[in-house]
PDB file of C-alpha atoms in Angstrom:
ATOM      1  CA  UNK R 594      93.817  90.834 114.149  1.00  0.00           C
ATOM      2  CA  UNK R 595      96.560  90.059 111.687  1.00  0.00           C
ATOM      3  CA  UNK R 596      99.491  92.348 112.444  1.00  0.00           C
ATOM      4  CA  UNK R 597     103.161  92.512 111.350  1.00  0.00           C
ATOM      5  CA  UNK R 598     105.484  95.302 113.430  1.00  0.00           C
ATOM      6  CA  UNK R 599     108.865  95.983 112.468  1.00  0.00           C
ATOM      7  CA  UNK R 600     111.535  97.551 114.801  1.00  0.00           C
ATOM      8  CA  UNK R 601     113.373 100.006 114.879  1.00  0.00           C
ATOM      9  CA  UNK R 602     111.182 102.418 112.893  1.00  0.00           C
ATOM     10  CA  UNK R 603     114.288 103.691 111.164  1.00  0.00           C
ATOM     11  CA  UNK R 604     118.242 103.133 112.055  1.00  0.00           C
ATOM     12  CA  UNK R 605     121.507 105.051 111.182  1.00  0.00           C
ATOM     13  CA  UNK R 606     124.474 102.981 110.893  1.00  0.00           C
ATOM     14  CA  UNK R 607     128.317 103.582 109.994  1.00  0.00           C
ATOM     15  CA  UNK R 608     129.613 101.664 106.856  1.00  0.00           C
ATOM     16  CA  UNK R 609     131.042  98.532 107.619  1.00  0.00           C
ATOM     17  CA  UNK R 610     129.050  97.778 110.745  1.00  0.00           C
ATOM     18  CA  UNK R 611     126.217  95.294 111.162  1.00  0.00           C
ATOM     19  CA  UNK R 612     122.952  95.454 112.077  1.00  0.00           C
ATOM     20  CA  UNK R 613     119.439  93.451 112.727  1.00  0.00           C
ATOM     21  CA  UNK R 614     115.988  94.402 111.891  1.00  0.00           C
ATOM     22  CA  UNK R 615     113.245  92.548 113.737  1.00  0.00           C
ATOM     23  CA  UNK R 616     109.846  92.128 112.288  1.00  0.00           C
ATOM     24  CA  UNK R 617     107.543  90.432 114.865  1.00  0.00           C
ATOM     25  CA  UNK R 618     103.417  89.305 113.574  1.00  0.00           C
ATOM     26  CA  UNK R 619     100.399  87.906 114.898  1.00  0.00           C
ATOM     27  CA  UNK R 620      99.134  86.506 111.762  1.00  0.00           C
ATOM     28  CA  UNK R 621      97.919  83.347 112.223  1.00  0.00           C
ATOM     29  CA  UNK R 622      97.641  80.379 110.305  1.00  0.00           C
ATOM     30  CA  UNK R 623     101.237  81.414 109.272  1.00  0.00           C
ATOM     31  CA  UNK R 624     101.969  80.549 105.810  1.00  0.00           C
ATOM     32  CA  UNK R 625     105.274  82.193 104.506  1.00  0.00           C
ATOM     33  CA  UNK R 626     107.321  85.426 105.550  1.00  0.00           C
ATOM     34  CA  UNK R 627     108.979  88.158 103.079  1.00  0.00           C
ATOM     35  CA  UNK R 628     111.488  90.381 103.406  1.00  0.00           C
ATOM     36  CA  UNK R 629     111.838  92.924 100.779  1.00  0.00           C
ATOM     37  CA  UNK R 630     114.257  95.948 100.027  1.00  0.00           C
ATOM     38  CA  UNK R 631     112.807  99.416  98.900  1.00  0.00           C
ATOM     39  CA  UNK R 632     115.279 101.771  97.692  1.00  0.00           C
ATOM     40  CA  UNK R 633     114.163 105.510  97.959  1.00  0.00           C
ATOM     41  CA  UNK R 634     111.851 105.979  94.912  1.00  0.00           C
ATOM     42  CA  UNK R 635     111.885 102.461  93.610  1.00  0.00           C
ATOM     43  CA  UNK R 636     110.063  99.185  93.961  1.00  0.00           C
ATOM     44  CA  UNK R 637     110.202  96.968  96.388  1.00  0.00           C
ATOM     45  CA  UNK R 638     112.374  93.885  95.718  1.00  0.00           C
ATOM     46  CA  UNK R 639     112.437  90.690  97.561  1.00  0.00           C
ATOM     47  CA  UNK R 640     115.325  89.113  99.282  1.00  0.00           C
ATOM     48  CA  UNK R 641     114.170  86.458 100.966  1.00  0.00           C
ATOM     49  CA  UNK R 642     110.848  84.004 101.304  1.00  0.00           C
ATOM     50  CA  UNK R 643     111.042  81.496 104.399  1.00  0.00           C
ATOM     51  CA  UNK R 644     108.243  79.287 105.033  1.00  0.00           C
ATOM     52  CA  UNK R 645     107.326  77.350 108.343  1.00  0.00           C
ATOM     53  CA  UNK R 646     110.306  75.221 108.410  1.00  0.00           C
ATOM     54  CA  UNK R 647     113.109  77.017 107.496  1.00  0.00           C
ATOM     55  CA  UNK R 648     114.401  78.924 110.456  1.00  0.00           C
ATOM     56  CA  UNK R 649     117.455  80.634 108.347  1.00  0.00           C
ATOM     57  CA  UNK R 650     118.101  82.628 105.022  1.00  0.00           C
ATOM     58  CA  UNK R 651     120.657  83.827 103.268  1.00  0.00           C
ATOM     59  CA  UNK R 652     120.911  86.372 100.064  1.00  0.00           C
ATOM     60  CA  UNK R 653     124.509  87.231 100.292  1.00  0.00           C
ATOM     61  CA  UNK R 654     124.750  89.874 102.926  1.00  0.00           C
ATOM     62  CA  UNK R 655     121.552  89.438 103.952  1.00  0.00           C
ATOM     63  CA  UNK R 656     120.678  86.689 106.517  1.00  0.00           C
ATOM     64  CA  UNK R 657     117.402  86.337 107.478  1.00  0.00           C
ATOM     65  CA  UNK R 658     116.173  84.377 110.717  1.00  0.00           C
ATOM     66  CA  UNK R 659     112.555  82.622 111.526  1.00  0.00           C
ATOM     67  CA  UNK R 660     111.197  81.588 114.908  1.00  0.00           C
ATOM     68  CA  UNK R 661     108.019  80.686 114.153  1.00  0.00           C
ATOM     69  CA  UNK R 662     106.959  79.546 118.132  1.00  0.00           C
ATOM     70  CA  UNK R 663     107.383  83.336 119.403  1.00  0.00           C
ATOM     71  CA  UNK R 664     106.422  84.383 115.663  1.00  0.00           C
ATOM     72  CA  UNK R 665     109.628  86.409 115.011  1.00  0.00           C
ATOM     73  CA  UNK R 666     112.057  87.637 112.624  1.00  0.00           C
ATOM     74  CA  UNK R 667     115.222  88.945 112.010  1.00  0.00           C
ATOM     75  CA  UNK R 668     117.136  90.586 109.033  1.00  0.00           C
ATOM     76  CA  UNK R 669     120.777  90.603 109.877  1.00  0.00           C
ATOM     77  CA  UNK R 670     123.192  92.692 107.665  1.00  0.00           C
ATOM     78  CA  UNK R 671     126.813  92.083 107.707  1.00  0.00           C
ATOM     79  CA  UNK R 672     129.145  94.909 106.648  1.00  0.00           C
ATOM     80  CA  UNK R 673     126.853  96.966 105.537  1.00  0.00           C
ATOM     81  CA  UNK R 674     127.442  99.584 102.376  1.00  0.00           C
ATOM     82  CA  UNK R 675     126.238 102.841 101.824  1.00  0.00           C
ATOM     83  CA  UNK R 676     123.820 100.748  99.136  1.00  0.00           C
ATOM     84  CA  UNK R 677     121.998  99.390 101.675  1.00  0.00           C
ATOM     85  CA  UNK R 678     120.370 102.408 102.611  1.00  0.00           C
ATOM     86  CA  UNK R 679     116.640 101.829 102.027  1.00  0.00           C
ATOM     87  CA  UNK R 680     113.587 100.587 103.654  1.00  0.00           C
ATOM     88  CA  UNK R 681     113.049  96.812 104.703  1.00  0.00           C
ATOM     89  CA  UNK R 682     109.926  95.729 104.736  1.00  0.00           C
ATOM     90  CA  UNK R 683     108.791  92.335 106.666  1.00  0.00           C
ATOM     91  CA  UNK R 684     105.164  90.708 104.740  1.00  0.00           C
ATOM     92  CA  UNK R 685     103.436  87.748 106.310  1.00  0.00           C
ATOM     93  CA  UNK R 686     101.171  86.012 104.741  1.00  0.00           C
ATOM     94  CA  UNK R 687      98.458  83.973 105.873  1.00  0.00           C
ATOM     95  CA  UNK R 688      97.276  80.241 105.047  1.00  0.00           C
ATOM     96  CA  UNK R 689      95.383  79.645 102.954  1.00  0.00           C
ATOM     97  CA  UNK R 690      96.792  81.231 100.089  1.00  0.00           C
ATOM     98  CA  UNK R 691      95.694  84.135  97.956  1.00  0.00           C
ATOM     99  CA  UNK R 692      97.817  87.693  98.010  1.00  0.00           C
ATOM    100  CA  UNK R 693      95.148  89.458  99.359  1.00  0.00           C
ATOM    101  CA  UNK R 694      96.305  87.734 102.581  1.00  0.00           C
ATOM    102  CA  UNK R 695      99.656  89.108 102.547  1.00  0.00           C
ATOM    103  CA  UNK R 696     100.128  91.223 105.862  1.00  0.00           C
ATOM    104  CA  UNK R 697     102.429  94.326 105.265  1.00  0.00           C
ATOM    105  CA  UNK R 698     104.586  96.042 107.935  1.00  0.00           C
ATOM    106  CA  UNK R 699     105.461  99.801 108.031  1.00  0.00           C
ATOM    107  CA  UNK R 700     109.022  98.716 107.298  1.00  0.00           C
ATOM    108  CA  UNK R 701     112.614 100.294 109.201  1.00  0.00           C
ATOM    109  CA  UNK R 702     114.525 103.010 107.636  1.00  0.00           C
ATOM    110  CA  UNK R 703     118.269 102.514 107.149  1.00  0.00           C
ATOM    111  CA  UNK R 704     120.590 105.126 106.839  1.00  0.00           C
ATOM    112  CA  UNK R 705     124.422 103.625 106.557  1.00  0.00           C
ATOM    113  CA  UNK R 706     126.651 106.821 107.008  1.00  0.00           C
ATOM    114  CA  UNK R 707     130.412 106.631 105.407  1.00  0.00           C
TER     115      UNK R 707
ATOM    116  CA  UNK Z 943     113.525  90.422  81.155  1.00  0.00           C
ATOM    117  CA  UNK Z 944     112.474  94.228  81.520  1.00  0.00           C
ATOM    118  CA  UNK Z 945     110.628  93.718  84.544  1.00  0.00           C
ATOM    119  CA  UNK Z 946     107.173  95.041  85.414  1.00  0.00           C
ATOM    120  CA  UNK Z 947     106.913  98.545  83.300  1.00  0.00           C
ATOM    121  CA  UNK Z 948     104.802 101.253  85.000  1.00  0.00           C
ATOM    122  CA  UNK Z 949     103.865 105.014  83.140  1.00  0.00           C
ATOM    123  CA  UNK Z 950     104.291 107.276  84.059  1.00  0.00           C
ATOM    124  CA  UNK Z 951     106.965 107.804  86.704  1.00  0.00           C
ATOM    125  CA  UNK Z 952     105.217 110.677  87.646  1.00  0.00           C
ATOM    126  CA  UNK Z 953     101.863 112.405  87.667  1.00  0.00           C
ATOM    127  CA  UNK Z 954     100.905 115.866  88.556  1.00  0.00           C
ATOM    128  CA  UNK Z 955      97.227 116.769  87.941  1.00  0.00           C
ATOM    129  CA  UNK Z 956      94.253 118.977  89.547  1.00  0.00           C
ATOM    130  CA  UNK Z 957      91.683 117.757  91.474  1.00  0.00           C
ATOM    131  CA  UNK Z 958      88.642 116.435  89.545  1.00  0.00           C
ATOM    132  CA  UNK Z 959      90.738 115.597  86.589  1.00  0.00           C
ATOM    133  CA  UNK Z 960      91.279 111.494  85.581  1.00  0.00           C
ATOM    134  CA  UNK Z 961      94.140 110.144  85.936  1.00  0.00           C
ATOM    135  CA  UNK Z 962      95.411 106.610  84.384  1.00  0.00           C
ATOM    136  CA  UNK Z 963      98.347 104.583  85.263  1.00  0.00           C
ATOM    137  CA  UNK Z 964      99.539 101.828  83.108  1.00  0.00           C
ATOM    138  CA  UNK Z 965     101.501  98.330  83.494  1.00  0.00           C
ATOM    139  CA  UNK Z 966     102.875  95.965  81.573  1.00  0.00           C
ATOM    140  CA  UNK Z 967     103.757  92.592  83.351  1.00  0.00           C
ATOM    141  CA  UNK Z 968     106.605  90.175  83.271  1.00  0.00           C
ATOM    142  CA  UNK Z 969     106.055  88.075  80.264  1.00  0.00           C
ATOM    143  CA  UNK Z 970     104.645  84.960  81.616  1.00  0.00           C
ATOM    144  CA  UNK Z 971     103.314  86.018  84.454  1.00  0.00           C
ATOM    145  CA  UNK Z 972      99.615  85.065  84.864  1.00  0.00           C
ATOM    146  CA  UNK Z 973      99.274  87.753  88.287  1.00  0.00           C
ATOM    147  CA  UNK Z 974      98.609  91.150  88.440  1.00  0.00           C
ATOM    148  CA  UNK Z 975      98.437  93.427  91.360  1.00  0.00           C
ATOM    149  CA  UNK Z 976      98.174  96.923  91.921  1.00  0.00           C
ATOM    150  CA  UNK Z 977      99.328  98.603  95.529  1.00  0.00           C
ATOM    151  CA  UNK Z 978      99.282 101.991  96.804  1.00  0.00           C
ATOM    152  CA  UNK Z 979     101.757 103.114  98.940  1.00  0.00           C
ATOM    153  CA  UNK Z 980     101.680 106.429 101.672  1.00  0.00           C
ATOM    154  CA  UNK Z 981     103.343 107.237 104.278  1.00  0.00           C
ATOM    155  CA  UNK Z 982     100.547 107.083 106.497  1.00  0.00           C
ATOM    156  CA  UNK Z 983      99.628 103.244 105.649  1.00  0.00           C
ATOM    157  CA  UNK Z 984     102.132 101.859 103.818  1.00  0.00           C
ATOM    158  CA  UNK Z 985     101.825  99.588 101.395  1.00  0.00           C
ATOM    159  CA  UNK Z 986      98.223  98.690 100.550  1.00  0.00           C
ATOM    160  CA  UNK Z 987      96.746  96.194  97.918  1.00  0.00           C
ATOM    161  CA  UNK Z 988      93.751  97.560  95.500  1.00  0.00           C
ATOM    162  CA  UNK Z 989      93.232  94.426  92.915  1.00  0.00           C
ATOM    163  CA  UNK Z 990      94.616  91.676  91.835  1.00  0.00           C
ATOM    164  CA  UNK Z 991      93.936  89.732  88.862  1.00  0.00           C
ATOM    165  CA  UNK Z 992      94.590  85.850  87.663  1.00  0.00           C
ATOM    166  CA  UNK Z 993      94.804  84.957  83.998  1.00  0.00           C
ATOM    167  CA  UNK Z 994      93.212  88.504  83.198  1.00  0.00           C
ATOM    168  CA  UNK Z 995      90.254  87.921  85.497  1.00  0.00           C
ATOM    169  CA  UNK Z 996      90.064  90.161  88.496  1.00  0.00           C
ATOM    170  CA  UNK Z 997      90.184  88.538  91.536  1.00  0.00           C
ATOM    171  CA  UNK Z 998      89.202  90.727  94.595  1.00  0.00           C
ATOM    172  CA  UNK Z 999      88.989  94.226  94.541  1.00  0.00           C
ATOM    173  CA  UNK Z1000      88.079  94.811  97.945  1.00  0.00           C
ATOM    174  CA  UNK Z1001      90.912  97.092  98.488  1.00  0.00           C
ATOM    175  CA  UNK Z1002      89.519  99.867  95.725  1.00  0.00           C
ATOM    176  CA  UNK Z1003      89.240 102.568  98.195  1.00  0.00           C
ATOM    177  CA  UNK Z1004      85.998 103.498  96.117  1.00  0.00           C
ATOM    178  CA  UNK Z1005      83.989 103.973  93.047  1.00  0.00           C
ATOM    179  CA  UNK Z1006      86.779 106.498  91.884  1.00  0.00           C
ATOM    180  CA  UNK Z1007      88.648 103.324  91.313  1.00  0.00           C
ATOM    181  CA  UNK Z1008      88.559 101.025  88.481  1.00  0.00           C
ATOM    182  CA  UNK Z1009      91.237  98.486  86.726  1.00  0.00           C
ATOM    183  CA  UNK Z1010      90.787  96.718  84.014  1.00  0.00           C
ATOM    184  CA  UNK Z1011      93.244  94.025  82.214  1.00  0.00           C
ATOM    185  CA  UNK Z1012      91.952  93.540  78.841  1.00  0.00           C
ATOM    186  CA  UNK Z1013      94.806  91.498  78.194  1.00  0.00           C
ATOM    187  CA  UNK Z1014      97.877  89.342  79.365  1.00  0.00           C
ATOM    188  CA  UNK Z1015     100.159  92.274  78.299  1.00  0.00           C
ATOM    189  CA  UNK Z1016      98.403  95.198  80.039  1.00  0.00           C
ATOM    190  CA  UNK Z1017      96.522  96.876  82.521  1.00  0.00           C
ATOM    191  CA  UNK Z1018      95.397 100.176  83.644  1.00  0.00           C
ATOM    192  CA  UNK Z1019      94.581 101.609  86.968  1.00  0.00           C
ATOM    193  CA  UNK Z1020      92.184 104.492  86.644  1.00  0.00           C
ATOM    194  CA  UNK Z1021      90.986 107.027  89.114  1.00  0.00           C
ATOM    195  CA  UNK Z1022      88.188 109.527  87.982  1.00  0.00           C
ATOM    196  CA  UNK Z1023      87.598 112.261  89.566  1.00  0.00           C
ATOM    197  CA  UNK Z1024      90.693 112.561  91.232  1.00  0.00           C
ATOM    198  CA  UNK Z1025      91.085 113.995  94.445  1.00  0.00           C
ATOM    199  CA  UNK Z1026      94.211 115.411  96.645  1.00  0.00           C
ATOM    200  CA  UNK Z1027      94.014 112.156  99.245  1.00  0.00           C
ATOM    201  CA  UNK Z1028      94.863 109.998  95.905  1.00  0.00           C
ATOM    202  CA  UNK Z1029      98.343 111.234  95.954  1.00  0.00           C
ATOM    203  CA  UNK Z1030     100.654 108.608  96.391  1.00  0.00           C
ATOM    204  CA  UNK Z1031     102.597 106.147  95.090  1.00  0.00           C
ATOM    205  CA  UNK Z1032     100.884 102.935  92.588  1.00  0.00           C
ATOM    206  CA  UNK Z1033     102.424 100.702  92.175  1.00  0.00           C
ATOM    207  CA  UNK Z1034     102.017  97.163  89.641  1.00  0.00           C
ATOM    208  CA  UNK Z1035     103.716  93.889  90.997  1.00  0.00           C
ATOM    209  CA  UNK Z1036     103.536  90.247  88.786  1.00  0.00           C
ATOM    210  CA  UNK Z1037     103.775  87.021  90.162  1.00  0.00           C
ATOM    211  CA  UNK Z1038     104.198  83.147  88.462  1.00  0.00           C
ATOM    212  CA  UNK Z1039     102.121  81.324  90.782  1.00  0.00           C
ATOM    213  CA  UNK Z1040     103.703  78.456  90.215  1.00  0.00           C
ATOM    214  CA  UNK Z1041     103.567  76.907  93.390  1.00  0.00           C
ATOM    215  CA  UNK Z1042     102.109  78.360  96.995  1.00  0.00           C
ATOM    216  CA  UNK Z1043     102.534  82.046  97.463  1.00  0.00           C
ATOM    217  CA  UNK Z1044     105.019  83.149  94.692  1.00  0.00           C
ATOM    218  CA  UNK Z1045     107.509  85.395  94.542  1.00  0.00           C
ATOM    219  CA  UNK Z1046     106.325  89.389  93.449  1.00  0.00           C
ATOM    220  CA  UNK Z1047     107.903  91.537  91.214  1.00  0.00           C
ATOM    221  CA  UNK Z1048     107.571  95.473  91.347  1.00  0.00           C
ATOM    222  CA  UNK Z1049     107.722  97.833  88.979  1.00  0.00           C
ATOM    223  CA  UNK Z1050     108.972 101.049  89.774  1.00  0.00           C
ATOM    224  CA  UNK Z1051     106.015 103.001  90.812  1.00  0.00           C
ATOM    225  CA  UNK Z1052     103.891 105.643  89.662  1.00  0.00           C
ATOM    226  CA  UNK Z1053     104.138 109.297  91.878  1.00  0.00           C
ATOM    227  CA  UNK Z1054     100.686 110.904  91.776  1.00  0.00           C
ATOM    228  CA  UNK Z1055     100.402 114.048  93.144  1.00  0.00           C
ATOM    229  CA  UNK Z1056      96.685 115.730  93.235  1.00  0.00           C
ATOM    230  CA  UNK Z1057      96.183 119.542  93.230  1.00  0.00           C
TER     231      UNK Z1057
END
């Protein structure tokens, strides 16, 4: 069964520290992997699409890491900001194409304190 | 660009009643998607539509459900009767499939709340 988990369910944090999110699926034939940011009350919005063969993102803060062998994932935040509070939410989605193959997880809570 | 538009922000209504959400997409855009979002199961897809045409609906949770797209412009989600496990959040995303698996664009969300 195609499955995307994402750890920790939800994370406090004190500004100006870093943190990782990890976002680990079984979806299978892998075809590309989303992260998005959902502030509270808004849309998502993506920051970052890696295919197969990129193992590394970056969307200014945001670096985002790929191992597609142990099908893992990583969002790294550097210094974070009390803007970064919000939801991150992995998506997966599955060869061949068509959005109705995009594989949502249940997305980690961020809280960055001041 | 104004992004996807969604109305309204938020719905309050009693059971039984219809409700309708609306969406405009990003000019251009020749994909249409509508999501629902709870707590419970996140974020879930209803229907999506290419060049106006809709796609699969196999997400519809039921004949409550309908969408329609009579245009490139437009497109309503509709949900008659209504009932209180319809409360959540819609929400309309575009896409520009111009190559494999393009990048979507939210709107904002509609709140529905059921009595």
């Amino acid at each position: 069964k195609n499955q995307v988990e994402q750890s920790p369910q939800s994370l406090i944090i004190l500004e100006g520290k870093n943190c990782t999110l990890q976002c680990n699926y079984t979806v299978s034939p892998f075809s590309n992997l989303r992260w998005y940011k959902q502030d509270t009350g808004r849309g998502p919005v993506s920051l970052t699409i890696m295919t197969f063969s990129e193992n590394t993102k970056s969307n200014g803060r945001y670096t985002a890491t790929l191992d597609a062998d142990t099908k893992q994932s990583s969002l790294h935040i550097t210094a974070s900001q009390l803007s970064d509070s919000a939801s991150y939410i992995c998506v997966v989605s599955a060869r061949p194409g068509g959005y109705n193959k995009l594989i949502f997880g249940a997305g980690t809570r961020l809280a960055v304190h001041p | 660009d104004a992004g996807v538009i969604q109305s309204p922000r938020h719905e309050v209504t009693e059971m039984g009643q219809e409700v309708t959400l609306r969406c405009k997409p990003i000019s251009g855009h020749d994909y249409l998607f509508w999501y629902r979002q709870t707590m419970m199961r996140g974020l879930e897809l209803l229907i999506y539509f290419n060049n106006n045409v809709p796609i699969d609906d196999s997400g519809m949770p039921e004949d409550r459900f309908s969408a329609k797209m009579p245009n490139a412009s437009f497109s309503t989600l509709k949900i008659q009767p209504s009932e209180p496990r319809d409360s959540a959040v819609y929400f309309c995303a575009s896409s520009l499939m111009g190559g494999f698996g393009g990048e979507l664009f939210f709107g904002e969300g509609s709140r529905l709340t059921v009595l």
